Coordinates of C-alpha atoms in Angstrom, one line a residue:
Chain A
X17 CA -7.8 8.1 1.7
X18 CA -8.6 10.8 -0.8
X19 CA -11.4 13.4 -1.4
X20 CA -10.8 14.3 -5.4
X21 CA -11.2 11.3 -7.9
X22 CA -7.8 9.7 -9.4
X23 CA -8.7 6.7 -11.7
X24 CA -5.9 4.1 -10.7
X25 CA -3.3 5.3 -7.9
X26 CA -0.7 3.1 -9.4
X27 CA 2.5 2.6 -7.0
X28 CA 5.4 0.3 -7.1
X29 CA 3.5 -2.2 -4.9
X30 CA 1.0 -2.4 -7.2
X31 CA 2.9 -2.5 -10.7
X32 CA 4.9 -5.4 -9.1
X33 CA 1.8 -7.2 -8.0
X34 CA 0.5 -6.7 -11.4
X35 CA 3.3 -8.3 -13.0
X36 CA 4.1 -11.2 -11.1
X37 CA 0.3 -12.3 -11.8
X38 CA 0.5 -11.4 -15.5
X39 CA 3.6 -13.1 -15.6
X40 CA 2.3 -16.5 -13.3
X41 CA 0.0 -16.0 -15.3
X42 CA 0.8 -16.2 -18.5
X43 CA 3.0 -19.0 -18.3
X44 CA -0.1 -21.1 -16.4
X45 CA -1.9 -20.8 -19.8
X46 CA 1.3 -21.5 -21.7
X47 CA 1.9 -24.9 -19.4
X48 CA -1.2 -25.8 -19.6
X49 CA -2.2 -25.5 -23.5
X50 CA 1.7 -26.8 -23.9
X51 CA 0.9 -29.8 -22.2
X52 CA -2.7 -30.7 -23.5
X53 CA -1.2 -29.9 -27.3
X54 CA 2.0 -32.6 -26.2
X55 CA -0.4 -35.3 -24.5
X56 CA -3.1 -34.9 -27.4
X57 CA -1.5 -33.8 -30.4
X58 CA -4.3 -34.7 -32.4
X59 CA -6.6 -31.2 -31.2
X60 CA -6.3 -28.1 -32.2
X61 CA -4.6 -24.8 -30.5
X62 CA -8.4 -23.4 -29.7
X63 CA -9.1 -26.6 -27.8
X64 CA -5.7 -26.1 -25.9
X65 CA -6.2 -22.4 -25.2
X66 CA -10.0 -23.3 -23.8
X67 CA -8.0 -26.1 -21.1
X68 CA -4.9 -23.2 -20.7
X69 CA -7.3 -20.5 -19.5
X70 CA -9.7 -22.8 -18.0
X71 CA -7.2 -24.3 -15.7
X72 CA -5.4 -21.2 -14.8
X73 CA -8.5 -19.6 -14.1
X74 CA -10.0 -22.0 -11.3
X75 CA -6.1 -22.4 -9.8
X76 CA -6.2 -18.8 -9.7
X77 CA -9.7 -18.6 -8.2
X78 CA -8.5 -20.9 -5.3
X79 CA -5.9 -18.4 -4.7
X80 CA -8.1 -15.9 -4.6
X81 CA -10.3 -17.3 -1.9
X82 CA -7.5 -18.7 0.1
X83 CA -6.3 -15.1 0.6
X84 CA -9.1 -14.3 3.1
X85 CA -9.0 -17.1 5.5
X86 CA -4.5 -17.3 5.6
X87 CA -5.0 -13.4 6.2
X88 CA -6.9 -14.0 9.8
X89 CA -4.5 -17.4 10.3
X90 CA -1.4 -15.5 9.9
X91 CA -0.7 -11.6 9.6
X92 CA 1.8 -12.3 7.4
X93 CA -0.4 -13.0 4.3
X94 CA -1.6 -9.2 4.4
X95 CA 0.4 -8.1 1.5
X96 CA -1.5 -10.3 -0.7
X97 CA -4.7 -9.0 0.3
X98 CA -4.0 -5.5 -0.7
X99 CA -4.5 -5.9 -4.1
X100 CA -6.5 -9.1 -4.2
X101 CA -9.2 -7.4 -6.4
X102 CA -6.2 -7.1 -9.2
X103 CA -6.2 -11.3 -9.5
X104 CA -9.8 -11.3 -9.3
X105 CA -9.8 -9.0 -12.8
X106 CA -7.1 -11.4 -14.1
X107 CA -9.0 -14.2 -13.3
X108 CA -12.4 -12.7 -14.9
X109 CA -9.9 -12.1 -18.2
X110 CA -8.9 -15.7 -18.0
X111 CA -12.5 -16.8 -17.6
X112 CA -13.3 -14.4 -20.2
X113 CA -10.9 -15.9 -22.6
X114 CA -11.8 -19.4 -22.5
X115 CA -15.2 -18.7 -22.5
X116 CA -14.8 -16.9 -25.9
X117 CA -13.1 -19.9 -27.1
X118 CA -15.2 -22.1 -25.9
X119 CA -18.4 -20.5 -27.5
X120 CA -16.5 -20.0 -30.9
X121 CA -14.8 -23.8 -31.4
X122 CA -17.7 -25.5 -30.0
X123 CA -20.7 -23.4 -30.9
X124 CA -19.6 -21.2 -33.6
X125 CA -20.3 -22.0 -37.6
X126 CA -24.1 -23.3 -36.8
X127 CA -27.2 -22.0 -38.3
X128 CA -28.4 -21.2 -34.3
X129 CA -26.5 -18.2 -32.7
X130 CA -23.9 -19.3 -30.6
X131 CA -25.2 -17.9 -27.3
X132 CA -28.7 -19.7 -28.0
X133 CA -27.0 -23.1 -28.4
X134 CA -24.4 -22.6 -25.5
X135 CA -27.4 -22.3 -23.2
X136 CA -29.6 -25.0 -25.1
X137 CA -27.3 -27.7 -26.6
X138 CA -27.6 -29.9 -23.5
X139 CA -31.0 -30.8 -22.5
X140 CA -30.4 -33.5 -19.5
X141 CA -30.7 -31.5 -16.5
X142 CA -31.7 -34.8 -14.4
X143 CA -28.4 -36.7 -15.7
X144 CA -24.8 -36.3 -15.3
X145 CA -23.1 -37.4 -18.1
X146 CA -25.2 -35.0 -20.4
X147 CA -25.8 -32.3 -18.0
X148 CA -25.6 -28.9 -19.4
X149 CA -22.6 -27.8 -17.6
X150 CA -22.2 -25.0 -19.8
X151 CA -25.2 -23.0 -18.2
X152 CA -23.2 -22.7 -14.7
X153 CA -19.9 -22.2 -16.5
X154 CA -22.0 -18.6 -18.1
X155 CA -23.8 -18.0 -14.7
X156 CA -19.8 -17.6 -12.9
X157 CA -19.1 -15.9 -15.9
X158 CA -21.6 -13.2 -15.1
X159 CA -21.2 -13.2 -11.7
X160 CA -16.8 -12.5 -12.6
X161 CA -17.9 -9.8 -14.9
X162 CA -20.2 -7.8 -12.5
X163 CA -17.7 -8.4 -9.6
X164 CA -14.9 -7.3 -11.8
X165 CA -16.7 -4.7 -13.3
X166 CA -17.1 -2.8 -9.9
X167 CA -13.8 -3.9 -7.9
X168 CA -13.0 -0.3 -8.1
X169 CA -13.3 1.7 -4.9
X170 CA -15.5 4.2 -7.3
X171 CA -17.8 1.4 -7.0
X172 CA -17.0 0.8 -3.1
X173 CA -18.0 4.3 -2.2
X174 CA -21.1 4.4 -5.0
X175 CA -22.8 1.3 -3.8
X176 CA -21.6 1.7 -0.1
X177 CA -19.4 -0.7 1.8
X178 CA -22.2 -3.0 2.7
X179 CA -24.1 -3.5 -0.5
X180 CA -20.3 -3.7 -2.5
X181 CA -19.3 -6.5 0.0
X182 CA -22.8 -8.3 -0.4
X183 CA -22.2 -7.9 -4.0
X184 CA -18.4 -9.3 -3.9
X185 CA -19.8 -12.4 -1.5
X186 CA -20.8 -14.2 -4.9
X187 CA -17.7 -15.0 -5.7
X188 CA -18.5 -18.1 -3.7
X189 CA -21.8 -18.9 -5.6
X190 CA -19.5 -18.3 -8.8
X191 CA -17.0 -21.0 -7.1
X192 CA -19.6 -23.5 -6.5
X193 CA -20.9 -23.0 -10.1
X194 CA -17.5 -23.8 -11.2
X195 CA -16.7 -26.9 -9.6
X196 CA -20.4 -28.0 -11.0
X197 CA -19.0 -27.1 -14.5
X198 CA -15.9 -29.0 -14.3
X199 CA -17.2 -32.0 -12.5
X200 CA -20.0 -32.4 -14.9
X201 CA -18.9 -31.1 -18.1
X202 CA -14.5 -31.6 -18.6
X203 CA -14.1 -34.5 -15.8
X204 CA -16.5 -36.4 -18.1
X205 CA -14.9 -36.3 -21.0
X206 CA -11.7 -37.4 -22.2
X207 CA -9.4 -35.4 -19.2
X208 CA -7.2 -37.5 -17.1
X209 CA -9.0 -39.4 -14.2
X210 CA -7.0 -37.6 -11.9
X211 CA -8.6 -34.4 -12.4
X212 CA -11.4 -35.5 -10.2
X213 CA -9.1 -36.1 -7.5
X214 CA -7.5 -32.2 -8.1
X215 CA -10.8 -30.3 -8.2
X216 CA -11.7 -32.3 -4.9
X217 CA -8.8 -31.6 -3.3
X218 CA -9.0 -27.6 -4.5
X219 CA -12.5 -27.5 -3.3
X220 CA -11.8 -29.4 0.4
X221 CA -8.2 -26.9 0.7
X222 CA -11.0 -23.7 -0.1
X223 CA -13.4 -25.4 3.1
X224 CA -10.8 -26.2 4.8
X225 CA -9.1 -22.7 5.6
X226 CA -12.7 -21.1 6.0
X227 CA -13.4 -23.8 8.9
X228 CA -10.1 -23.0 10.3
X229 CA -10.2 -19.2 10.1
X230 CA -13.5 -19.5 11.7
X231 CA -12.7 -21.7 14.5
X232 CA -9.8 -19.4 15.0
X233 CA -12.1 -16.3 15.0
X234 CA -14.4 -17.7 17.3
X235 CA -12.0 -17.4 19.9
X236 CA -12.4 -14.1 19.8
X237 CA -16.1 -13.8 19.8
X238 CA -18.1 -14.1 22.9
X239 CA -21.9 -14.1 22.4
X240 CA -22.9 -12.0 25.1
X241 CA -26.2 -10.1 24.8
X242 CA -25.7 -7.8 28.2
X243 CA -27.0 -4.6 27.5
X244 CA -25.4 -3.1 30.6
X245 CA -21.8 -2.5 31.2
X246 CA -19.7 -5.0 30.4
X247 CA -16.1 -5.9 31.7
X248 CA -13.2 -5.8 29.1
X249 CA -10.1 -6.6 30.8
X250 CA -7.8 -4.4 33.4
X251 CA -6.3 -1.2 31.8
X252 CA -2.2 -2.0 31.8
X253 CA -3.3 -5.3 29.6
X254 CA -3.9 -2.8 26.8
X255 CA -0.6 -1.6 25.2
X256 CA -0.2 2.5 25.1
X257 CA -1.3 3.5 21.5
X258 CA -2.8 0.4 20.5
X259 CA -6.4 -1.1 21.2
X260 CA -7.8 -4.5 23.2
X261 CA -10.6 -6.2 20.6
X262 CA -13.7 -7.5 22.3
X263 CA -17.2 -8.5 21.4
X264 CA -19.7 -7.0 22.8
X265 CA -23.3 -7.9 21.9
X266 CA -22.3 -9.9 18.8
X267 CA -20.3 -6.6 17.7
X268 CA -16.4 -6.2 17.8
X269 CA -15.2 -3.4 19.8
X270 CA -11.8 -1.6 19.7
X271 CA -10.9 -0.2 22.8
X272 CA -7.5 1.8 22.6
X273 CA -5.2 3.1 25.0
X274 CA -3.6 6.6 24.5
X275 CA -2.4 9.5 26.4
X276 CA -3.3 7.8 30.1
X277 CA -7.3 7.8 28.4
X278 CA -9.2 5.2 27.0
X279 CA -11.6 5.2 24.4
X280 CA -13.8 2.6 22.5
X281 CA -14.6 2.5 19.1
X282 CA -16.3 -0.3 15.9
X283 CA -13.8 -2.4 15.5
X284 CA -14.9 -2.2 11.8
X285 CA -13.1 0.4 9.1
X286 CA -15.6 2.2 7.3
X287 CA -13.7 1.5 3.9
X288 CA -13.2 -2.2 4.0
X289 CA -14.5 -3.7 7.3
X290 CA -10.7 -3.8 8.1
X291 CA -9.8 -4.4 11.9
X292 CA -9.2 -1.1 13.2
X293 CA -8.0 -2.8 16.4
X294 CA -5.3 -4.0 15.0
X295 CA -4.0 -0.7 13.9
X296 CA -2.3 2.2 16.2
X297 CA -2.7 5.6 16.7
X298 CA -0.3 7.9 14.7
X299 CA -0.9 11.7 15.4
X300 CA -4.0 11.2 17.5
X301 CA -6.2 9.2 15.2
X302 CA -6.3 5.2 15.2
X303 CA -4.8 4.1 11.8
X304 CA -6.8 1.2 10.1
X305 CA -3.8 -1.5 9.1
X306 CA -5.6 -2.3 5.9
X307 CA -5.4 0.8 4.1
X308 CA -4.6 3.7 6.2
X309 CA -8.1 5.4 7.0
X310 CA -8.0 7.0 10.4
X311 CA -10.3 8.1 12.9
X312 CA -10.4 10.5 15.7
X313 CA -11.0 7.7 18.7
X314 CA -13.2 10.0 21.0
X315 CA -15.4 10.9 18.5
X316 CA -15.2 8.1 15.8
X317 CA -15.0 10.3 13.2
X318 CA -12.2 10.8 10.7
X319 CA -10.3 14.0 10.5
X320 CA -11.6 16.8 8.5
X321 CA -12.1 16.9 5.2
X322 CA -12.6 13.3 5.4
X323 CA -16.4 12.3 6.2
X324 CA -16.2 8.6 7.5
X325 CA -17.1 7.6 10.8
X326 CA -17.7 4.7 12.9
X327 CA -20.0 3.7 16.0
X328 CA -18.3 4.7 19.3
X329 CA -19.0 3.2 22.8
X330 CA -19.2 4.4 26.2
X331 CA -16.7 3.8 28.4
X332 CA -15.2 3.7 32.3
X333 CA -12.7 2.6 34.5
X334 CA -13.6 0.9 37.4
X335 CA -10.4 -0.3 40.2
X336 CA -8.5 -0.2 37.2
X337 CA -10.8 -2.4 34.9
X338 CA -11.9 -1.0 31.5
X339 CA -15.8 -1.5 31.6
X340 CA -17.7 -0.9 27.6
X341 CA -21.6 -0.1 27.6
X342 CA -22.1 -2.6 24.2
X343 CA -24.7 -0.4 23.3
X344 CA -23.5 1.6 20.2
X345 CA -23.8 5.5 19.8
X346 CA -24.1 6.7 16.0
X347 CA -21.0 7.3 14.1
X348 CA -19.3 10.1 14.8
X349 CA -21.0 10.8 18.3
X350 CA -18.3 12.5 20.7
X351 CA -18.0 10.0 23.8
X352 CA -15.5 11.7 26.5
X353 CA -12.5 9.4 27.2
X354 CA -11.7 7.6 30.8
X355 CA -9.2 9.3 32.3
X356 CA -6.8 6.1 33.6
X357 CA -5.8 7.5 37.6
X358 CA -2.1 6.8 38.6
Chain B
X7 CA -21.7 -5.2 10.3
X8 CA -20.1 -8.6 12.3
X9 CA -23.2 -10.1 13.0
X10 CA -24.0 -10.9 9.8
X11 CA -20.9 -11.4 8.2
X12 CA -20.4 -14.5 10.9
X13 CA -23.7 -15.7 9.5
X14 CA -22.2 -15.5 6.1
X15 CA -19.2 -16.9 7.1
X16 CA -20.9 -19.7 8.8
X17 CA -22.9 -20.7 5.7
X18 CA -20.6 -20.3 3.0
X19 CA -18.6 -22.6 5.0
X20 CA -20.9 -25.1 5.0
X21 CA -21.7 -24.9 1.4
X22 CA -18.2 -25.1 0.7
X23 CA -18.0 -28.8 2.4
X24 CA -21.1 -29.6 0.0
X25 CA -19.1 -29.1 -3.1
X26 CA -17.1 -32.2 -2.3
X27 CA -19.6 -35.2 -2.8
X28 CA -20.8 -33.1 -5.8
X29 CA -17.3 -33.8 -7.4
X30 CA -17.6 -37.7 -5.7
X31 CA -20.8 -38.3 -7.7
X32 CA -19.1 -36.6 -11.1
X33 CA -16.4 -38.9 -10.3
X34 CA -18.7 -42.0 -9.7
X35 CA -20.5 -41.1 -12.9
X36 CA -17.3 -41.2 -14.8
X37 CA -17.0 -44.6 -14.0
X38 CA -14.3 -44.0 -11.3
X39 CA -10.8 -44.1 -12.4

């Protein structure tokens, strides 16, 4: 959390996140171009580079959207979602790359301008084999630059959480467009059969985890749509500092423990939609796990000078059961805590 | 925020599964293997 502007907040976490994906990196595009160069000896470096970044880009990619769904499987993948917005900008310079070559070696040197005949040299939309898979290959391209373009949280607090994560869902329409581009445009040429069987596979592994994650996550969901108060579960089942996550009304609700009180608050951070259940109170404020933003837990709000808040609930105790009324007061309304009786 | 989100979820999902005869029919085009 921080109320003045710093550019980058670089720390060792981050430096050695940075490099291991440069360095991955970098050696992707090495194997890769090595490898087309050794099996076809007869192209030229450009054309290598093109399948080097290409290649490295989409594996990368899959990374990318893996990170989500293995992050709600196992709590253990966290560390890689910290700075997931770093390997999306890696993979938008990747993309970027062999998109440049590409428009160069294969459309360069004409007497049309290269961005005209990218988007016009093929003309069989109702076939396969002469479908212009270059057209979504420029649409993901777009989609990578705008995303990478605003990964910063300068962006995050400019357009607001919900708009930047509505924004940052295209990644997926940018994925689809991909696996359009490869399937109709490289896997019809002169690649390896096998190919087909990799972007398949990539492409059922992505659907995959998501089905799984979400199976997993509706566990957790109930679909209730009571609009009275609604029982949670009894008070000693929620451990002292820490919170019990239910959904309420097609909302997730925290409801934490502290100081023989109970209060309830969104279970979603203001900065990232982070689980704020699944964070503690430190110092009287609940402590998002994600990133650290905190928020008083009677009144939602986060400490002063800091201006976030979240949705808090209504809550009681009754013969020791913690009852939530699912109807949510505005962020940052004061809601007195139940007072657990020994 | 979560409503939504699951609805998202939900149909990204979905549209995930639809990529994979896309890449069937490319490979059928190709003329298999």
């Amino acid at each position: 959390m921080s109320h003045s502007y710093r550019a980058i907040g670089w720390n060792p976490q981050k430096r050695a996140y940075d490099v291991v994906a440069g360095v991955v990196a970098a050696a992707s595009v090495a194997l890769v171009a090595g490898g087309t160069w050794w099996r076809m000896p007869q192209v030229t470096i450009e054309t290598a580079l093109i399948r080097g970044f290409g290649v490295t880009a989409l594996l990368l990619l899959h990374v990318i959207l893996s990170i989500g769904p293995l992050c709600r499987l196992d709590r253990r993948f966290l560390p890689l979602l910290y700075n997931r917005r770093h390997l999306g900008v890696v993979m938008f310079l990747l993309s970027a790359a062999h998109g440049g070559f590409a428009l160069v070696q294969f459309h360069g040197g004409g007497n049309v301008s290269p961005l005209v005949s990218v988007l016009t040299t093929s003309t069989g939309w109702l076939t396969i084999d002469r479908f212009p898979f270059q057209v979504p290959g420029v649409i993901a391209l777009l989609i990578l630059f705008v995303m990478a373009a605003t990964s910063h949280d300068f962006w995050l607090r400019t357009l607001t959480a919900p708009v930047w994560k509505t924004l940052h869902m295209s990644v997926y329409a940018a994925y689809g467009c991909l696996v359009v581009h490869v399937s109709l445009g490289a896997l019809q040429s002169e690649v390896p059969a096998t190919t087909g069987l990799l972007v398949m596979a990539g492409a059922a592994w992505v659907a995959t985890l998501h089905s799984w994650s979400a199976f997993a996550e509706a566990g957790t969901d109930r679909t209730a749509t009571a609009t009275t108060w609604t029982d949670v579960c009894h008070v000693d089942q929620i451990p002292e500092k820490r919170a019990r996550i239910a959904c309420l009304a097609g909302e997730r609700v925290a409801v934490f423990k502290y100081d023989d009180q109970v209060s309830a608050i969104s279970n979603v951070c203001q900065h990232q939609n982070g689980p704020l259940g699944e964070g503690k109170i430190v110092g009287g404020c609940v402590v998002c796990p994600w990133h650290g933003y905190e928020y008083r837990p009677e009144t939602g709000a986060s400490p002063p000078p800091f201006v976030e808040a979240v949705p808090t609930f209504r809550v009681r105790i009754v013969e020791g059961r913690v009852q939530v009324d699912p109807r949510p007061l505005p962020p940052g309304t004061r809601v007195a805590p139940a007072r657990i009786e020994r | 925020m979560i409503r939504p989100l699951r609805r998202t979820h939900r149909a990204v999902t979905a549209l995930l599964w639809l990529l994979l005869p896309v890449v069937a029919l490319a490979i059928a085009a190709r003329g298999g293997w």
